[in-house]
Amino acid sequence: MIIINVLHIGIDDTDSPDGMCTTYLASQIINKLNENDIELLDYPRLIRLNPFARFKTRGNGGVSFKIKNDGKANLARQIVLDEVENLSMFDCDNTNPGVIFYEGDITSEMEDYAFRAIHEFITIEEAEEFGKSAGCEIHKFKKGRGIIGSIAAISLPLEDHTFELLTYRASENYGTERLIDYESVYKMDEETYPDTFENIDYSENYIAIEPKTPCPVLYGIRSNNVDSLKKAKDIVKVEEPIADFCIFKTNQHTDMHIQKAENISSMKQFGCYEVCGTVKNRPKIIDGGHMFFYLGDDSGEIECGAYEPTKNFRHTVSHLRPGDFIRVYGGIGEQNTFNIEKFQVIKLNDVEYKNPICECGKRMTSAGKNKGFKCKKCGRKIKSSKKVPVKIQRSLKNFQFYETPVSARRHLSKPLCRMNL
Ligand code: ATP
């Protein structure tokens, strides 16, 4: 067996809301490495971390890749540091790049750290201390917050993974309207879904491959495999130059952010969980269009929300009724509300308790507290105040999953089309 000595390289926190994208910076570095005959071992990786991290620009993503740790490794190190120095958006207060070099095999402690960066908050000091103890070479620019994500980006094991093809614009077009032929995106989706996914939100006629920010990305296509990405790229037509493109291996759409909670009270704010519970009340919509209901179990209750951006998903949620037993997936945000990403119905409550029907066929009304029922039509009275169970038709189905639309989906959320249902 040939043992290859590997140099892992991690980069994070180079962009700002006004421009740049760490994936673009990585693709520039990869081009420079290739010009110097330095090839990557495997695809570069785009690793999404804690969706609630405070200083994220957009999707909290770090990038990593690995090369042979041979005579050219020092040249590679220099190229990486120079490009981060040249291209990072240093003017933005919140841009604090971090670069990590690590030689050798990823240890189980590093893997644990990476999962912590997805599930918890980590400080710069903690990351630095951990990185040093693990043997990482650490480079901080400004505050160097990016080292938190860079260490995680090289360390995360990727058993389940997807790929994303990112195409980049010519720099003179940054900030202008993207010239993507939408018809061709519909065709691409038709021909490559479900190998590719998250291309279009049909309910909103929303082209999800197109970013809405002034970043260098022209479009990004997500997929389970590289072949379908190549096919998809051939189908999508654009009326502006594609300056470059790069395929990343990623933890997007794997549900890696979701932890199985034992019960409702064990969940913490800013964590993402899967938990079962009983619907306590009819979902209610409030001003602003957000929809809420309570979910409970023996340990407690939590308010669950389907927010306005989830559009039609709120309509689905509105069909829940008290007594339904469901499994929800999502995260507990700023307001301490469980923000639902998807849910599975485990057991619908298909019984409703109603007033009895009179012999004459009319439903009876209450004759007063503990006074039984009376019939308004024929005047008949009964003493019992017990309501009777009536089976009701439900539009939701037992065992079925329901998810938020593409336009409102988190990078890490696993869509149903990836769930082997
Ligand atoms: P983009 O997706 O466009 O690359 P971004 O949303 O990834 O931008 P960054 O500029 O990378 O935003 O900023 C996110 C910052 O949060 C980075 O400095 C990263 O190191 C840090 N970070 C990542 N995970 C955690 C965590 N678990 N706890 C605290 N900080 C984190």
Short mmCIF file of C-alpha atoms and ligand atoms in Angstrom, two decimals:
data_model
loop_
_atom_site.label_atom_id
_atom_site.label_comp_id
_atom_site.label_asym_id
_atom_site.label_seq_id
_atom_site.Cartn_x
_atom_site.Cartn_y
_atom_site.Cartn_z
CA MET A 1 0.00 0.00 0.00
CA ILE A 2 1.29 3.46 -0.91
CA ILE A 3 1.00 5.89 1.96
CA ILE A 4 0.62 9.50 0.81
CA ASN A 5 1.71 12.22 3.17
CA VAL A 6 -1.08 14.80 2.97
CA LEU A 7 -1.25 18.55 3.56
CA HIS A 8 -4.77 19.73 4.47
CA ILE A 9 -5.60 23.37 3.80
CA GLY A 10 -8.60 25.15 5.33
CA ILE A 11 -9.83 28.69 4.57
CA ASP A 12 -12.74 30.69 6.01
CA ASP A 13 -14.14 34.19 6.53
CA THR A 14 -12.75 35.97 3.47
CA ASP A 15 -15.95 37.49 2.10
CA SER A 16 -18.41 40.25 3.00
CA PRO A 17 -22.01 41.04 2.05
CA ASP A 18 -20.58 43.41 -0.60
CA GLY A 19 -18.64 40.80 -2.46
CA MET A 20 -16.26 37.89 -2.70
CA CYS A 21 -17.01 34.29 -1.77
CA THR A 22 -14.64 31.90 -0.08
CA THR A 23 -15.40 29.26 -2.75
CA TYR A 24 -14.27 31.69 -5.46
CA LEU A 25 -11.09 32.46 -3.59
CA ALA A 26 -10.48 28.71 -3.28
CA SER A 27 -11.02 28.22 -7.01
CA GLN A 28 -8.47 30.98 -7.74
CA ILE A 29 -5.98 29.28 -5.43
CA ILE A 30 -6.63 25.92 -7.08
CA ASN A 31 -5.92 27.46 -10.52
CA LYS A 32 -2.62 28.87 -9.25
CA LEU A 33 -1.70 25.52 -7.71
CA ASN A 34 -2.47 23.77 -11.01
CA GLU A 35 -0.32 26.29 -12.91
CA ASN A 36 2.50 25.15 -10.63
CA ASP A 37 1.74 21.46 -11.26
CA ILE A 38 0.26 21.00 -7.81
CA GLU A 39 -2.87 18.82 -8.07
CA LEU A 40 -5.56 18.40 -5.43
CA LEU A 41 -6.18 15.00 -3.91
CA ASP A 42 -9.98 14.67 -4.25
CA TYR A 43 -12.48 17.52 -4.80
CA PRO A 44 -12.23 20.72 -2.77
CA ARG A 45 -14.78 20.73 0.06
CA LEU A 46 -17.42 23.31 0.99
CA ILE A 47 -18.40 22.68 4.59
CA ARG A 48 -21.46 24.36 6.10
CA LEU A 49 -21.23 24.98 9.84
CA ASN A 50 -23.57 26.13 12.62
CA PRO A 51 -26.45 27.92 10.88
CA PHE A 52 -26.85 30.16 13.95
CA ALA A 53 -23.21 31.38 14.04
CA ARG A 54 -23.31 35.12 14.75
CA PHE A 55 -20.75 36.47 12.32
CA LYS A 56 -21.70 34.54 9.21
CA THR A 57 -22.03 36.46 5.95
CA ARG A 58 -24.60 34.14 4.43
CA GLY A 59 -24.52 30.40 4.77
CA ASN A 60 -21.62 29.90 7.19
CA GLY A 61 -19.41 27.91 4.85
CA GLY A 62 -15.71 27.12 5.11
CA VAL A 63 -13.56 25.58 2.39
CA SER A 64 -10.83 22.95 2.52
CA PHE A 65 -8.76 20.84 0.15
CA LYS A 66 -5.75 18.57 0.34
CA ILE A 67 -2.55 18.11 -1.64
CA LYS A 68 0.50 15.86 -1.45
CA ASN A 69 2.83 17.07 1.27
CA ASP A 70 5.93 16.89 -0.94
CA GLY A 71 8.64 19.27 -2.13
CA LYS A 72 6.03 21.71 -3.43
CA ALA A 73 4.04 22.00 -0.22
CA ASN A 74 5.80 25.20 0.85
CA LEU A 75 5.08 26.81 -2.51
CA ALA A 76 1.41 25.80 -2.06
CA ARG A 77 1.37 27.35 1.41
CA GLN A 78 2.73 30.62 -0.03
CA ILE A 79 0.17 30.66 -2.86
CA VAL A 80 -2.70 30.17 -0.39
CA LEU A 81 -1.54 32.90 1.97
CA ASP A 82 -0.86 35.36 -0.89
CA GLU A 83 -4.29 34.83 -2.44
CA VAL A 84 -6.08 35.20 0.91
CA GLU A 85 -4.09 38.40 1.48
CA ASN A 86 -4.89 39.70 -2.03
CA LEU A 87 -8.56 38.78 -2.40
CA SER A 88 -10.17 38.91 1.08
CA MET A 89 -12.60 41.77 1.79
CA PHE A 90 -10.44 43.26 4.54
CA ASP A 91 -12.38 46.56 4.62
CA CYS A 92 -15.38 44.84 6.16
CA ASP A 93 -15.23 44.72 9.98
CA ASN A 94 -16.75 41.28 9.96
CA THR A 95 -14.19 39.79 7.57
CA ASN A 96 -11.52 38.10 9.66
CA PRO A 97 -9.87 35.39 7.56
CA GLY A 98 -8.25 32.30 8.98
CA VAL A 99 -6.08 29.76 7.17
CA ILE A 100 -5.07 26.38 8.53
CA PHE A 101 -2.41 23.97 7.28
CA TYR A 102 -2.38 20.50 8.75
CA GLU A 103 -0.07 17.61 7.86
CA GLY A 104 -1.17 14.01 8.30
CA ASP A 105 -4.33 12.12 9.16
CA ILE A 106 -7.41 13.72 10.67
CA THR A 107 -7.79 12.49 14.25
CA SER A 108 -11.04 11.58 16.00
CA GLU A 109 -10.60 14.67 18.22
CA MET A 110 -10.55 16.82 15.09
CA GLU A 111 -13.69 15.11 13.82
CA ASP A 112 -15.41 15.80 17.14
CA TYR A 113 -14.34 19.44 16.90
CA ALA A 114 -15.89 19.68 13.42
CA PHE A 115 -19.24 18.37 14.65
CA ARG A 116 -19.05 20.84 17.53
CA ALA A 117 -18.61 23.64 14.97
CA ILE A 118 -21.85 22.49 13.34
CA HIS A 119 -23.83 22.03 16.56
CA GLU A 120 -22.40 24.61 18.99
CA PHE A 121 -20.60 27.94 19.18
CA ILE A 122 -16.82 28.03 19.36
CA THR A 123 -14.71 31.06 20.26
CA ILE A 124 -11.58 32.14 18.38
CA GLU A 125 -9.50 31.38 21.50
CA GLU A 126 -10.98 27.91 21.83
CA ALA A 127 -10.34 27.18 18.16
CA GLU A 128 -6.76 28.42 18.43
CA GLU A 129 -6.06 26.35 21.50
CA PHE A 130 -7.59 23.26 19.92
CA GLY A 131 -5.79 23.85 16.59
CA LYS A 132 -2.42 24.14 18.34
CA SER A 133 -2.99 21.00 20.38
CA ALA A 134 -3.98 19.11 17.22
CA GLY A 135 -0.80 20.23 15.41
CA CYS A 136 -2.34 22.75 12.97
CA GLU A 137 -0.31 25.60 11.52
CA ILE A 138 -2.53 28.62 12.18
CA HIS A 139 -2.66 31.87 10.20
CA LYS A 140 -4.93 34.62 11.46
CA PHE A 141 -5.71 37.75 9.48
CA LYS A 142 -7.15 40.64 11.52
CA LYS A 143 -9.07 38.87 14.35
CA GLY A 144 -8.64 35.56 12.53
CA ARG A 145 -12.16 34.34 13.31
CA GLY A 146 -11.98 32.20 10.18
CA ILE A 147 -9.78 29.66 11.96
CA ILE A 148 -12.92 28.38 13.71
CA GLY A 149 -14.41 27.30 10.40
CA SER A 150 -11.10 26.41 8.71
CA ILE A 151 -10.23 23.76 11.29
CA ALA A 152 -13.76 22.33 10.99
CA ALA A 153 -13.60 22.40 7.18
CA ILE A 154 -10.51 20.17 7.06
CA SER A 155 -11.67 17.91 9.90
CA LEU A 156 -15.29 17.00 9.11
CA PRO A 157 -15.78 13.39 7.93
CA LEU A 158 -18.06 13.29 4.88
CA GLU A 159 -19.80 9.92 4.75
CA ASP A 160 -23.02 11.37 3.42
CA HIS A 161 -22.21 14.18 1.01
CA THR A 162 -23.42 16.04 -2.05
CA PHE A 163 -21.67 18.08 -4.72
CA GLU A 164 -22.11 21.67 -5.84
CA LEU A 165 -20.98 23.07 -9.16
CA LEU A 166 -20.31 26.79 -8.90
CA THR A 167 -19.77 28.94 -11.96
CA TYR A 168 -18.13 32.33 -11.56
CA ARG A 169 -18.71 35.62 -13.36
CA ALA A 170 -16.22 37.86 -15.12
CA SER A 171 -15.24 40.54 -12.61
CA GLU A 172 -16.61 43.40 -14.75
CA ASN A 173 -20.10 41.91 -14.30
CA TYR A 174 -20.07 41.72 -10.49
CA GLY A 175 -23.10 43.46 -9.02
CA THR A 176 -25.04 43.52 -12.30
CA GLU A 177 -28.11 41.46 -13.17
CA ARG A 178 -27.17 37.87 -13.94
CA LEU A 179 -27.94 36.86 -17.51
CA ILE A 180 -29.20 33.33 -17.03
CA ASP A 181 -31.65 31.85 -19.50
CA TYR A 182 -34.41 30.68 -17.12
CA GLU A 183 -36.00 28.42 -19.76
CA SER A 184 -32.77 26.43 -19.87
CA VAL A 185 -32.81 26.09 -16.07
CA TYR A 186 -36.30 24.51 -16.28
CA LYS A 187 -34.98 22.17 -18.98
CA MET A 188 -31.94 21.28 -16.87
CA ASP A 189 -34.18 20.48 -13.90
CA GLU A 190 -36.44 18.35 -16.06
CA GLU A 191 -33.51 16.35 -17.40
CA THR A 192 -31.36 15.97 -14.30
CA TYR A 193 -33.70 15.99 -11.23
CA PRO A 194 -33.54 14.18 -8.78
CA ASP A 195 -29.80 13.64 -9.35
CA THR A 196 -29.62 17.42 -9.16
CA PHE A 197 -32.01 19.14 -6.77
CA GLU A 198 -32.91 22.55 -5.29
CA ASN A 199 -32.79 24.06 -8.79
CA ILE A 200 -36.23 25.65 -8.91
CA ASP A 201 -38.96 26.41 -6.42
CA TYR A 202 -41.97 25.63 -8.59
CA SER A 203 -44.47 26.92 -6.05
CA GLU A 204 -42.87 30.39 -6.22
CA ASN A 205 -41.41 30.21 -9.76
CA TYR A 206 -38.10 30.94 -8.10
CA ILE A 207 -34.79 30.06 -9.75
CA ALA A 208 -32.82 28.79 -6.77
CA ILE A 209 -29.50 28.25 -8.60
CA GLU A 210 -29.08 32.03 -8.94
CA PRO A 211 -27.67 33.91 -5.93
CA LYS A 212 -29.28 37.21 -5.01
CA THR A 213 -26.10 38.86 -3.71
CA PRO A 214 -23.33 40.76 -5.58
CA CYS A 215 -20.89 37.85 -5.11
CA PRO A 216 -18.78 36.34 -7.94
CA VAL A 217 -21.06 33.29 -8.27
CA LEU A 218 -23.13 33.18 -11.46
CA TYR A 219 -25.06 30.04 -10.48
CA GLY A 220 -24.67 26.97 -8.30
CA ILE A 221 -26.15 23.54 -9.02
CA ARG A 222 -26.44 20.92 -6.29
CA SER A 223 -26.35 17.20 -6.92
CA ASN A 224 -25.72 13.72 -5.61
CA ASN A 225 -23.06 13.06 -8.24
CA VAL A 226 -20.59 14.79 -10.48
CA ASP A 227 -21.81 13.34 -13.80
CA SER A 228 -25.21 14.98 -13.50
CA LEU A 229 -23.53 18.30 -12.69
CA LYS A 230 -21.55 18.14 -15.92
CA LYS A 231 -24.74 17.34 -17.82
CA ALA A 232 -26.60 20.16 -16.06
CA LYS A 233 -23.87 22.69 -16.89
CA ASP A 234 -24.15 21.77 -20.58
CA ILE A 235 -27.91 22.44 -20.51
CA VAL A 236 -27.98 25.75 -18.62
CA LYS A 237 -27.48 28.65 -21.02
CA VAL A 238 -26.17 32.05 -19.97
CA GLU A 239 -25.68 35.28 -21.87
CA GLU A 240 -22.56 36.41 -20.10
CA PRO A 241 -19.11 34.85 -19.87
CA ILE A 242 -18.41 32.09 -17.35
CA ALA A 243 -14.97 33.11 -16.12
CA ASP A 244 -14.40 29.86 -14.25
CA PHE A 245 -16.15 26.99 -12.50
CA CYS A 246 -15.39 24.58 -9.69
CA ILE A 247 -17.05 21.48 -8.24
CA PHE A 248 -17.08 21.15 -4.46
CA LYS A 249 -17.79 18.09 -2.32
CA THR A 250 -20.01 19.28 0.52
CA ASN A 251 -22.10 18.45 3.57
CA GLN A 252 -24.99 20.52 2.15
CA HIS A 253 -28.37 18.78 2.32
CA THR A 254 -27.21 15.99 4.64
CA ASP A 255 -29.03 17.09 7.85
CA MET A 256 -25.67 17.07 9.65
CA HIS A 257 -26.86 20.03 11.72
CA ILE A 258 -29.75 18.00 13.16
CA GLN A 259 -29.24 16.18 16.47
CA LYS A 260 -31.71 13.60 17.81
CA ALA A 261 -33.25 15.09 20.96
CA GLU A 262 -34.34 12.71 23.69
CA ASN A 263 -37.27 14.96 24.55
CA ILE A 264 -38.49 18.51 24.20
CA SER A 265 -36.96 19.92 27.38
CA SER A 266 -33.49 18.62 26.50
CA MET A 267 -33.26 20.93 23.47
CA LYS A 268 -31.26 24.16 23.74
CA GLN A 269 -31.55 27.53 22.04
CA PHE A 270 -29.44 27.79 18.85
CA GLY A 271 -29.39 24.03 18.42
CA CYS A 272 -30.98 22.07 15.56
CA TYR A 273 -32.91 18.92 16.40
CA GLU A 274 -35.22 16.11 15.47
CA VAL A 275 -37.85 15.58 18.16
CA CYS A 276 -41.25 13.91 18.52
CA GLY A 277 -44.26 15.41 20.26
CA THR A 278 -47.99 15.93 20.29
CA VAL A 279 -49.59 18.97 18.71
CA LYS A 280 -51.26 20.94 21.50
CA ASN A 281 -53.39 23.49 19.68
CA ARG A 282 -54.59 24.47 16.26
CA PRO A 283 -51.79 26.38 14.40
CA LYS A 284 -52.47 30.13 14.41
CA ILE A 285 -51.24 32.76 11.99
CA ILE A 286 -50.10 36.13 13.36
CA ASP A 287 -49.43 39.56 11.81
CA GLY A 288 -46.52 39.23 9.42
CA GLY A 289 -47.80 35.87 8.26
CA HIS A 290 -45.89 33.62 10.65
CA MET A 291 -47.67 30.50 11.87
CA PHE A 292 -47.24 28.97 15.32
CA PHE A 293 -48.43 26.03 17.41
CA TYR A 294 -47.24 24.25 20.54
CA LEU A 295 -45.69 20.79 20.55
CA GLY A 296 -45.55 18.88 23.81
CA ASP A 297 -44.32 15.69 25.48
CA ASP A 298 -43.96 14.48 29.09
CA SER A 299 -40.94 16.76 29.58
CA GLY A 300 -42.48 20.06 28.41
CA GLU A 301 -43.70 22.14 25.50
CA ILE A 302 -42.13 24.26 22.79
CA GLU A 303 -43.60 26.77 20.39
CA CYS A 304 -43.05 25.69 16.78
CA GLY A 305 -43.03 28.18 13.90
CA ALA A 306 -43.50 28.07 10.17
CA TYR A 307 -42.36 31.52 9.15
CA GLU A 308 -43.70 33.71 6.35
CA PRO A 309 -40.84 32.89 3.93
CA THR A 310 -41.91 29.23 4.04
CA LYS A 311 -44.97 30.31 2.01
CA ASN A 312 -47.22 27.35 1.15
CA PHE A 313 -45.66 25.17 3.82
CA ARG A 314 -47.74 27.20 6.29
CA HIS A 315 -50.83 25.92 4.53
CA THR A 316 -49.68 22.35 5.19
CA VAL A 317 -48.91 23.17 8.82
CA SER A 318 -52.36 24.72 9.21
CA HIS A 319 -53.86 21.24 8.73
CA LEU A 320 -52.31 19.97 11.97
CA ARG A 321 -54.78 19.40 14.81
CA PRO A 322 -54.44 18.93 18.55
CA GLY A 323 -53.55 15.32 19.33
CA ASP A 324 -51.49 14.73 16.17
CA PHE A 325 -48.23 12.95 17.00
CA ILE A 326 -45.45 14.25 14.76
CA ARG A 327 -41.67 14.33 14.39
CA VAL A 328 -40.27 17.79 13.65
CA TYR A 329 -36.85 18.75 12.28
CA GLY A 330 -35.49 22.27 12.70
CA GLY A 331 -33.66 24.73 14.90
CA ILE A 332 -34.38 26.88 17.95
CA GLY A 333 -33.65 30.48 17.02
CA GLU A 334 -33.44 33.95 18.51
CA GLN A 335 -37.07 33.96 19.75
CA ASN A 336 -36.72 30.52 21.37
CA THR A 337 -39.15 29.12 18.83
CA PHE A 338 -38.56 25.85 17.02
CA ASN A 339 -38.23 26.84 13.38
CA ILE A 340 -39.59 23.86 11.42
CA GLU A 341 -37.62 22.68 8.38
CA LYS A 342 -39.72 19.56 7.84
CA PHE A 343 -42.00 17.24 9.78
CA GLN A 344 -43.27 13.69 9.61
CA VAL A 345 -46.73 12.72 10.71
CA ILE A 346 -46.45 9.65 12.91
CA LYS A 347 -50.08 9.30 14.04
CA LEU A 348 -52.87 11.62 13.07
CA ASN A 349 -55.62 12.26 15.53
CA ASP A 350 -58.56 11.37 13.31
CA VAL A 351 -61.17 11.51 16.05
CA GLU A 352 -63.04 14.60 17.09
CA TYR A 353 -65.46 14.74 20.03
CA LYS A 354 -68.79 16.29 19.06
CA ASN A 355 -72.30 16.70 20.50
CA PRO A 356 -74.46 13.60 19.84
CA ILE A 357 -76.91 13.43 16.94
CA CYS A 358 -80.57 13.37 17.91
CA GLU A 359 -82.95 10.55 16.78
CA CYS A 360 -84.46 13.12 14.42
CA GLY A 361 -81.07 13.51 12.66
CA LYS A 362 -80.14 16.99 13.94
CA ARG A 363 -76.91 17.52 15.93
CA MET A 364 -77.86 18.39 19.52
CA THR A 365 -76.72 21.45 21.45
CA SER A 366 -75.61 21.76 25.06
CA ALA A 367 -78.44 22.21 27.56
CA GLY A 368 -76.06 24.04 29.94
CA LYS A 369 -73.09 22.96 32.03
CA ASN A 370 -73.56 19.30 33.12
CA LYS A 371 -77.18 19.42 31.95
CA GLY A 372 -76.80 17.16 28.98
CA PHE A 373 -77.94 17.96 25.46
CA LYS A 374 -81.13 19.16 23.83
CA CYS A 375 -82.41 19.08 20.30
CA LYS A 376 -83.50 22.42 18.88
CA LYS A 377 -85.57 20.72 16.18
CA CYS A 378 -87.69 18.15 18.05
CA GLY A 379 -87.13 19.26 21.67
CA ARG A 380 -85.74 15.87 22.79
CA LYS A 381 -83.34 15.98 25.78
CA ILE A 382 -80.65 13.59 27.05
CA LYS A 383 -79.06 13.71 30.51
CA SER A 384 -75.51 12.61 29.63
CA SER A 385 -73.08 15.45 28.88
CA LYS A 386 -70.59 13.10 27.20
CA LYS A 387 -69.59 14.12 23.69
CA VAL A 388 -69.29 11.30 21.17
CA PRO A 389 -66.22 10.40 19.08
CA VAL A 390 -66.56 11.10 15.38
CA LYS A 391 -64.01 9.95 12.81
CA ILE A 392 -62.83 12.85 10.70
CA GLN A 393 -61.22 13.05 7.27
CA ARG A 394 -57.68 14.43 7.33
CA SER A 395 -55.77 15.87 4.41
CA LEU A 396 -52.42 15.03 6.02
CA LYS A 397 -51.31 11.38 5.89
CA ASN A 398 -49.76 9.11 8.50
CA PHE A 399 -46.01 8.49 8.00
CA GLN A 400 -45.75 11.17 5.33
CA PHE A 401 -43.04 13.87 5.43
CA TYR A 402 -43.76 17.51 4.63
CA GLU A 403 -40.97 20.02 3.93
CA THR A 404 -40.39 23.74 3.48
CA PRO A 405 -40.11 24.91 -0.15
CA VAL A 406 -36.74 25.16 -1.91
CA SER A 407 -36.72 28.97 -1.60
CA ALA A 408 -36.81 28.75 2.20
CA ARG A 409 -34.50 25.79 2.71
CA ARG A 410 -31.29 25.82 4.72
CA HIS A 411 -28.06 24.74 3.05
CA LEU A 412 -27.77 21.83 5.46
CA SER A 413 -31.39 20.61 5.32
CA LYS A 414 -31.83 17.24 3.68
CA PRO A 415 -34.61 17.50 1.09
CA LEU A 416 -37.13 14.66 0.93
CA CYS A 417 -35.82 13.69 -2.51
CA ARG A 418 -32.56 12.61 -0.76
CA MET A 419 -34.27 10.65 2.01
CA ASN A 420 -34.84 7.26 0.30
CA LEU A 421 -38.46 7.34 1.38
P1 ATP B 1 -20.14 32.51 2.73
O1 ATP B 1 -21.12 31.42 2.94
O2 ATP B 1 -20.57 33.49 1.70
O3 ATP B 1 -18.73 32.02 2.52
P2 ATP B 1 -20.28 32.76 5.44
O4 ATP B 1 -21.73 32.85 5.73
O5 ATP B 1 -19.59 31.46 5.42
O6 ATP B 1 -20.04 33.39 4.05
P3 ATP B 1 -18.09 33.74 6.88
O7 ATP B 1 -17.57 34.98 6.27
O8 ATP B 1 -17.39 32.48 6.60
O9 ATP B 1 -19.61 33.68 6.51
O10 ATP B 1 -18.19 33.97 8.44
C1 ATP B 1 -18.59 32.96 9.35
C2 ATP B 1 -17.68 33.04 10.57
O11 ATP B 1 -18.21 32.23 11.61
C3 ATP B 1 -16.28 32.51 10.27
O12 ATP B 1 -15.36 33.33 10.88
C4 ATP B 1 -16.26 31.14 10.94
O13 ATP B 1 -14.96 30.76 11.35
C5 ATP B 1 -17.18 31.38 12.09
N1 ATP B 1 -17.82 30.15 12.59
C6 ATP B 1 -18.11 29.04 11.91
N2 ATP B 1 -18.68 28.13 12.72
C7 ATP B 1 -18.74 28.67 13.94
C8 ATP B 1 -19.19 28.20 15.20
N3 ATP B 1 -19.70 27.01 15.35
N4 ATP B 1 -19.08 29.03 16.26
C9 ATP B 1 -18.57 30.26 16.11
N5 ATP B 1 -18.11 30.77 14.96
C10 ATP B 1 -18.20 29.98 13.87
#
